[in-house]
Amino acid sequence: MPCELRDAERVVYCAIVTTTLSTTQPQHDVHTELAHAGVYRVVVLNDPVNLMSYVVLVFKKVFGFDEQTARKHMLEVHEQGRSVVWVGLREKAEAYAFTLHGWHLTAIVEPDEKN
Amino acid sequence: MKRIEVKLSLPVVAPLLDVIKKAADELQGGLAVPLGTDVDHDLVEVWNAELLAMQNDGVAQLLAMFDSEFFETGMIAFDEENAESILRACAALRLHLRARYLQTFDDESLEIGDMDPDELPEALRMPFMCYVFLATIQELIIQNLDSEILGE
């Protein structure tokens, strides 16, 4: 995964990778391990019901996005039907999906094919 | 603590409450947004139970605002204690109203929301008015209490 990550959470993920790589393990083993752990993305799907202002608020609350980032993701959901709002390890992706369900947004977790 | 008080028109809102209560009862046993098949098999049961409990708590809080005092004064109040739960409850109920009663509307019509309720068939008029009413509550909360919800 490149380190020009899109948000703070991905920076955290990058830090984890860096720490792992700094151990004495050969790099290919580390990559195998990360592949097993898997990189997943949280995708929010469009629904015709929830207000745009509500979706923006939820993104700010759940992910700590600023207004501009939250609006960008909301518009992606609205116009393209989906937006990848977070990428990282599966356990945390599932936790985010659970939280989004608690706000009644439709969120799925799927493998990040780029990683 | 920031608090907003809203005076509602009793003759307009009171009839909506029966429909909202009915929708709340229908929603009690299931999630407004069912879990997808992507959710790990081991997690589904636990998530369902926790999300349903959260959903039912929120809806109960929303309904509790329309108590005997409301029917005397027409007033409801939001603050940082109840704003988030009410906001979520409105979302859950709107999703249910859409799925259960308003399926005949296309998405665009509902998003724009420019339909005249008086021109709607009787069976759709009240659910549609509830749908709009709950959105209005959400807008009020977001416009006035977003900082409290975000903990800023």
mmCIF file with all atom_site columns, N, CA, C and O in Angstrom, chain A residues 40-73:
data_model
loop_
_atom_site.group_PDB
_atom_site.id
_atom_site.type_symbol
_atom_site.label_atom_id
_atom_site.label_alt_id
_atom_site.label_comp_id
_atom_site.label_asym_id
_atom_site.label_entity_id
_atom_site.label_seq_id
_atom_site.pdbx_PDB_ins_code
_atom_site.Cartn_x
_atom_site.Cartn_y
_atom_site.Cartn_z
_atom_site.occupancy
_atom_site.B_iso_or_equiv
_atom_site.pdbx_formal_charge
_atom_site.auth_seq_id
_atom_site.auth_comp_id
_atom_site.auth_asym_id
_atom_site.auth_atom_id
_atom_site.pdbx_PDB_model_num
ATOM 1   N N  . TYR A 1 40 ? -9.357  -4.195 3.815  1.00 0.00 ? 40 TYR A N  1
ATOM 2   C CA . TYR A 1 40 ? -10.779 -4.121 3.491  1.00 0.00 ? 40 TYR A CA 1
ATOM 3   C C  . TYR A 1 40 ? -11.216 -2.672 3.402  1.00 0.00 ? 40 TYR A C  1
ATOM 4   O O  . TYR A 1 40 ? -10.577 -1.787 3.965  1.00 0.00 ? 40 TYR A O  1
ATOM 5   N N  . ARG A 1 41 ? -12.292 -2.473 2.686  1.00 0.00 ? 41 ARG A N  1
ATOM 6   C CA . ARG A 1 41 ? -12.814 -1.108 2.619  1.00 0.00 ? 41 ARG A CA 1
ATOM 7   C C  . ARG A 1 41 ? -14.272 -1.075 3.089  1.00 0.00 ? 41 ARG A C  1
ATOM 8   O O  . ARG A 1 41 ? -15.018 -2.037 2.903  1.00 0.00 ? 41 ARG A O  1
ATOM 9   N N  . VAL A 1 42 ? -14.589 0.039  3.663  1.00 0.00 ? 42 VAL A N  1
ATOM 10  C CA . VAL A 1 42 ? -15.967 0.282  4.091  1.00 0.00 ? 42 VAL A CA 1
ATOM 11  C C  . VAL A 1 42 ? -16.614 1.133  3.005  1.00 0.00 ? 42 VAL A C  1
ATOM 12  O O  . VAL A 1 42 ? -16.110 2.217  2.675  1.00 0.00 ? 42 VAL A O  1
ATOM 13  N N  . VAL A 1 43 ? -17.687 0.611  2.452  1.00 0.00 ? 43 VAL A N  1
ATOM 14  C CA . VAL A 1 43 ? -18.369 1.310  1.347  1.00 0.00 ? 43 VAL A CA 1
ATOM 15  C C  . VAL A 1 43 ? -19.784 1.680  1.802  1.00 0.00 ? 43 VAL A C  1
ATOM 16  O O  . VAL A 1 43 ? -20.531 0.817  2.278  1.00 0.00 ? 43 VAL A O  1
ATOM 17  N N  . VAL A 1 44 ? -20.120 2.937  1.667  1.00 0.00 ? 44 VAL A N  1
ATOM 18  C CA . VAL A 1 44 ? -21.485 3.366  1.978  1.00 0.00 ? 44 VAL A CA 1
ATOM 19  C C  . VAL A 1 44 ? -22.271 3.422  0.675  1.00 0.00 ? 44 VAL A C  1
ATOM 20  O O  . VAL A 1 44 ? -21.802 3.988  -0.318 1.00 0.00 ? 44 VAL A O  1
ATOM 21  N N  . LEU A 1 45 ? -23.440 2.784  0.697  1.00 0.00 ? 45 LEU A N  1
ATOM 22  C CA . LEU A 1 45 ? -24.284 2.728  -0.502 1.00 0.00 ? 45 LEU A CA 1
ATOM 23  C C  . LEU A 1 45 ? -25.402 3.762  -0.422 1.00 0.00 ? 45 LEU A C  1
ATOM 24  O O  . LEU A 1 45 ? -25.840 4.140  0.678  1.00 0.00 ? 45 LEU A O  1
ATOM 25  N N  . ASN A 1 46 ? -25.847 4.168  -1.571 1.00 0.00 ? 46 ASN A N  1
ATOM 26  C CA . ASN A 1 46 ? -26.898 5.202  -1.620 1.00 0.00 ? 46 ASN A CA 1
ATOM 27  C C  . ASN A 1 46 ? -28.230 4.653  -1.131 1.00 0.00 ? 46 ASN A C  1
ATOM 28  O O  . ASN A 1 46 ? -28.539 3.477  -1.303 1.00 0.00 ? 46 ASN A O  1
ATOM 29  N N  . ASP A 1 47 ? -28.987 5.502  -0.494 1.00 0.00 ? 47 ASP A N  1
ATOM 30  C CA . ASP A 1 47 ? -30.395 5.208  -0.257 1.00 0.00 ? 47 ASP A CA 1
ATOM 31  C C  . ASP A 1 47 ? -31.148 6.500  -0.551 1.00 0.00 ? 47 ASP A C  1
ATOM 32  O O  . ASP A 1 47 ? -30.597 7.588  -0.407 1.00 0.00 ? 47 ASP A O  1
ATOM 33  N N  . PRO A 1 48 ? -32.388 6.362  -0.999 1.00 0.00 ? 48 PRO A N  1
ATOM 34  C CA . PRO A 1 48 ? -33.106 7.569  -1.410 1.00 0.00 ? 48 PRO A CA 1
ATOM 35  C C  . PRO A 1 48 ? -33.760 8.295  -0.235 1.00 0.00 ? 48 PRO A C  1
ATOM 36  O O  . PRO A 1 48 ? -34.489 9.263  -0.444 1.00 0.00 ? 48 PRO A O  1
ATOM 37  N N  . VAL A 1 49 ? -33.523 7.825  0.972  1.00 0.00 ? 49 VAL A N  1
ATOM 38  C CA . VAL A 1 49 ? -34.280 8.326  2.121  1.00 0.00 ? 49 VAL A CA 1
ATOM 39  C C  . VAL A 1 49 ? -33.482 9.317  2.966  1.00 0.00 ? 49 VAL A C  1
ATOM 40  O O  . VAL A 1 49 ? -33.948 10.420 3.257  1.00 0.00 ? 49 VAL A O  1
ATOM 41  N N  . ASN A 1 50 ? -32.300 8.921  3.373  1.00 0.00 ? 50 ASN A N  1
ATOM 42  C CA . ASN A 1 50 ? -31.576 9.756  4.323  1.00 0.00 ? 50 ASN A CA 1
ATOM 43  C C  . ASN A 1 50 ? -31.180 11.107 3.716  1.00 0.00 ? 50 ASN A C  1
ATOM 44  O O  . ASN A 1 50 ? -30.708 11.180 2.583  1.00 0.00 ? 50 ASN A O  1
ATOM 45  N N  . LEU A 1 51 ? -31.358 12.142 4.507  1.00 0.00 ? 51 LEU A N  1
ATOM 46  C CA . LEU A 1 51 ? -31.072 13.504 4.055  1.00 0.00 ? 51 LEU A CA 1
ATOM 47  C C  . LEU A 1 51 ? -29.577 13.672 3.825  1.00 0.00 ? 51 LEU A C  1
ATOM 48  O O  . LEU A 1 51 ? -28.757 13.081 4.531  1.00 0.00 ? 51 LEU A O  1
ATOM 49  N N  . MET A 1 52 ? -29.252 14.525 2.858  1.00 0.00 ? 52 MET A N  1
ATOM 50  C CA . MET A 1 52 ? -27.836 14.803 2.585  1.00 0.00 ? 52 MET A CA 1
ATOM 51  C C  . MET A 1 52 ? -27.155 15.372 3.837  1.00 0.00 ? 52 MET A C  1
ATOM 52  O O  . MET A 1 52 ? -26.031 15.002 4.172  1.00 0.00 ? 52 MET A O  1
ATOM 53  N N  . SER A 1 53 ? -27.832 16.284 4.498  1.00 0.00 ? 53 SER A N  1
ATOM 54  C CA . SER A 1 53 ? -27.251 16.908 5.698  1.00 0.00 ? 53 SER A CA 1
ATOM 55  C C  . SER A 1 53 ? -27.019 15.866 6.793  1.00 0.00 ? 53 SER A C  1
ATOM 56  O O  . SER A 1 53 ? -26.052 15.948 7.553  1.00 0.00 ? 53 SER A O  1
ATOM 57  N N  . TYR A 1 54 ? -27.904 14.881 6.853  1.00 0.00 ? 54 TYR A N  1
ATOM 58  C CA . TYR A 1 54 ? -27.765 13.804 7.842  1.00 0.00 ? 54 TYR A CA 1
ATOM 59  C C  . TYR A 1 54 ? -26.542 12.949 7.524  1.00 0.00 ? 54 TYR A C  1
ATOM 60  O O  . TYR A 1 54 ? -25.740 12.637 8.406  1.00 0.00 ? 54 TYR A O  1
ATOM 61  N N  . VAL A 1 55 ? -26.384 12.597 6.261  1.00 0.00 ? 55 VAL A N  1
ATOM 62  C CA . VAL A 1 55 ? -25.249 11.762 5.850  1.00 0.00 ? 55 VAL A CA 1
ATOM 63  C C  . VAL A 1 55 ? -23.923 12.482 6.124  1.00 0.00 ? 55 VAL A C  1
ATOM 64  O O  . VAL A 1 55 ? -22.968 11.891 6.628  1.00 0.00 ? 55 VAL A O  1
ATOM 65  N N  . VAL A 1 56 ? -23.906 13.781 5.821  1.00 0.00 ? 56 VAL A N  1
ATOM 66  C CA . VAL A 1 56 ? -22.694 14.581 6.098  1.00 0.00 ? 56 VAL A CA 1
ATOM 67  C C  . VAL A 1 56 ? -22.382 14.551 7.595  1.00 0.00 ? 56 VAL A C  1
ATOM 68  O O  . VAL A 1 56 ? -21.241 14.325 8.009  1.00 0.00 ? 56 VAL A O  1
ATOM 69  N N  . LEU A 1 57 ? -23.401 14.749 8.409  1.00 0.00 ? 57 LEU A N  1
ATOM 70  C CA . LEU A 1 57 ? -23.207 14.754 9.870  1.00 0.00 ? 57 LEU A CA 1
ATOM 71  C C  . LEU A 1 57 ? -22.661 13.399 10.346 1.00 0.00 ? 57 LEU A C  1
ATOM 72  O O  . LEU A 1 57 ? -21.732 13.334 11.157 1.00 0.00 ? 57 LEU A O  1
ATOM 73  N N  . VAL A 1 58 ? -23.238 12.324 9.818  1.00 0.00 ? 58 VAL A N  1
ATOM 74  C CA . VAL A 1 58 ? -22.799 10.981 10.240 1.00 0.00 ? 58 VAL A CA 1
ATOM 75  C C  . VAL A 1 58 ? -21.330 10.765 9.859  1.00 0.00 ? 58 VAL A C  1
ATOM 76  O O  . VAL A 1 58 ? -20.538 10.269 10.669 1.00 0.00 ? 58 VAL A O  1
ATOM 77  N N  . PHE A 1 59 ? -20.955 11.163 8.656  1.00 0.00 ? 59 PHE A N  1
ATOM 78  C CA . PHE A 1 59 ? -19.551 10.995 8.235  1.00 0.00 ? 59 PHE A CA 1
ATOM 79  C C  . PHE A 1 59 ? -18.606 11.794 9.135  1.00 0.00 ? 59 PHE A C  1
ATOM 80  O O  . PHE A 1 59 ? -17.531 11.334 9.491  1.00 0.00 ? 59 PHE A O  1
ATOM 81  N N  . LYS A 1 60 ? -19.017 13.008 9.482  1.00 0.00 ? 60 LYS A N  1
ATOM 82  C CA . LYS A 1 60 ? -18.178 13.824 10.373 1.00 0.00 ? 60 LYS A CA 1
ATOM 83  C C  . LYS A 1 60 ? -18.070 13.167 11.747 1.00 0.00 ? 60 LYS A C  1
ATOM 84  O O  . LYS A 1 60 ? -16.995 13.117 12.353 1.00 0.00 ? 60 LYS A O  1
ATOM 85  N N  . LYS A 1 61 ? -19.178 12.666 12.229 1.00 0.00 ? 61 LYS A N  1
ATOM 86  C CA . LYS A 1 61 ? -19.220 12.070 13.574 1.00 0.00 ? 61 LYS A CA 1
ATOM 87  C C  . LYS A 1 61 ? -18.420 10.760 13.625 1.00 0.00 ? 61 LYS A C  1
ATOM 88  O O  . LYS A 1 61 ? -17.640 10.524 14.550 1.00 0.00 ? 61 LYS A O  1
ATOM 89  N N  . VAL A 1 62 ? -18.648 9.899  12.653 1.00 0.00 ? 62 VAL A N  1
ATOM 90  C CA . VAL A 1 62 ? -18.074 8.550  12.710 1.00 0.00 ? 62 VAL A CA 1
ATOM 91  C C  . VAL A 1 62 ? -16.589 8.555  12.316 1.00 0.00 ? 62 VAL A C  1
ATOM 92  O O  . VAL A 1 62 ? -15.777 7.897  12.964 1.00 0.00 ? 62 VAL A O  1
ATOM 93  N N  . PHE A 1 63 ? -16.253 9.309  11.271 1.00 0.00 ? 63 PHE A N  1
ATOM 94  C CA . PHE A 1 63 ? -14.879 9.248  10.758 1.00 0.00 ? 63 PHE A CA 1
ATOM 95  C C  . PHE A 1 63 ? -14.046 10.473 11.117 1.00 0.00 ? 63 PHE A C  1
ATOM 96  O O  . PHE A 1 63 ? -12.847 10.509 10.824 1.00 0.00 ? 63 PHE A O  1
ATOM 97  N N  . GLY A 1 64 ? -14.672 11.465 11.720 1.00 0.00 ? 64 GLY A N  1
ATOM 98  C CA . GLY A 1 64 ? -13.939 12.689 12.051 1.00 0.00 ? 64 GLY A CA 1
ATOM 99  C C  . GLY A 1 64 ? -13.591 13.520 10.828 1.00 0.00 ? 64 GLY A C  1
ATOM 100 O O  . GLY A 1 64 ? -12.668 14.336 10.867 1.00 0.00 ? 64 GLY A O  1
ATOM 101 N N  . PHE A 1 65 ? -14.328 13.299 9.735  1.00 0.00 ? 65 PHE A N  1
ATOM 102 C CA . PHE A 1 65 ? -14.067 14.078 8.518  1.00 0.00 ? 65 PHE A CA 1
ATOM 103 C C  . PHE A 1 65 ? -14.368 15.550 8.760  1.00 0.00 ? 65 PHE A C  1
ATOM 104 O O  . PHE A 1 65 ? -15.269 15.893 9.540  1.00 0.00 ? 65 PHE A O  1
ATOM 105 N N  . ASP A 1 66 ? -13.636 16.420 8.040  1.00 0.00 ? 66 ASP A N  1
ATOM 106 C CA . ASP A 1 66 ? -14.052 17.827 8.050  1.00 0.00 ? 66 ASP A CA 1
ATOM 107 C C  . ASP A 1 66 ? -15.246 17.966 7.093  1.00 0.00 ? 66 ASP A C  1
ATOM 108 O O  . ASP A 1 66 ? -15.599 17.029 6.375  1.00 0.00 ? 66 ASP A O  1
ATOM 109 N N  . GLU A 1 67 ? -15.842 19.141 7.103  1.00 0.00 ? 67 GLU A N  1
ATOM 110 C CA . GLU A 1 67 ? -17.062 19.369 6.314  1.00 0.00 ? 67 GLU A CA 1
ATOM 111 C C  . GLU A 1 67 ? -16.852 19.034 4.832  1.00 0.00 ? 67 GLU A C  1
ATOM 112 O O  . GLU A 1 67 ? -17.671 18.364 4.211  1.00 0.00 ? 67 GLU A O  1
ATOM 113 N N  . GLN A 1 68 ? -15.721 19.490 4.301  1.00 0.00 ? 68 GLN A N  1
ATOM 114 C CA . GLN A 1 68 ? -15.463 19.317 2.869  1.00 0.00 ? 68 GLN A CA 1
ATOM 115 C C  . GLN A 1 68 ? -15.336 17.832 2.498  1.00 0.00 ? 68 GLN A C  1
ATOM 116 O O  . GLN A 1 68 ? -15.904 17.377 1.500  1.00 0.00 ? 68 GLN A O  1
ATOM 117 N N  . THR A 1 69 ? -14.592 17.096 3.306  1.00 0.00 ? 69 THR A N  1
ATOM 118 C CA . THR A 1 69 ? -14.412 15.661 3.032  1.00 0.00 ? 69 THR A CA 1
ATOM 119 C C  . THR A 1 69 ? -15.733 14.917 3.186  1.00 0.00 ? 69 THR A C  1
ATOM 120 O O  . THR A 1 69 ? -16.078 14.046 2.371  1.00 0.00 ? 69 THR A O  1
ATOM 121 N N  . ALA A 1 70 ? -16.464 15.270 4.226  1.00 0.00 ? 70 ALA A N  1
ATOM 122 C CA . ALA A 1 70 ? -17.756 14.604 4.450  1.00 0.00 ? 70 ALA A CA 1
ATOM 123 C C  . ALA A 1 70 ? -18.701 14.864 3.292  1.00 0.00 ? 70 ALA A C  1
ATOM 124 O O  . ALA A 1 70 ? -19.385 13.939 2.808  1.00 0.00 ? 70 ALA A O  1
ATOM 125 N N  . ARG A 1 71 ? -18.722 16.092 2.813  1.00 0.00 ? 71 ARG A N  1
ATOM 126 C CA . ARG A 1 71 ? -19.595 16.430 1.685  1.00 0.00 ? 71 ARG A CA 1
ATOM 127 C C  . ARG A 1 71 ? -19.162 15.700 0.406  1.00 0.00 ? 71 ARG A C  1
ATOM 128 O O  . ARG A 1 71 ? -19.984 15.251 -0.379 1.00 0.00 ? 71 ARG A O  1
ATOM 129 N N  . LYS A 1 72 ? -17.853 15.593 0.230  1.00 0.00 ? 72 LYS A N  1
ATOM 130 C CA . LYS A 1 72 ? -17.332 14.897 -0.960 1.00 0.00 ? 72 LYS A CA 1
ATOM 131 C C  . LYS A 1 72 ? -17.831 13.442 -0.982 1.00 0.00 ? 72 LYS A C  1
ATOM 132 O O  . LYS A 1 72 ? -18.309 12.946 -1.993 1.00 0.00 ? 72 LYS A O  1
ATOM 133 N N  . HIS A 1 73 ? -17.714 12.783 0.171  1.00 0.00 ? 73 HIS A N  1
ATOM 134 C CA . HIS A 1 73 ? -18.166 11.382 0.232  1.00 0.00 ? 73 HIS A CA 1
ATOM 135 C C  . HIS A 1 73 ? -19.690 11.283 0.086  1.00 0.00 ? 73 HIS A C  1
ATOM 136 O O  . HIS A 1 73 ? -20.197 10.374 -0.570 1.00 0.00 ? 73 HIS A O  1
#
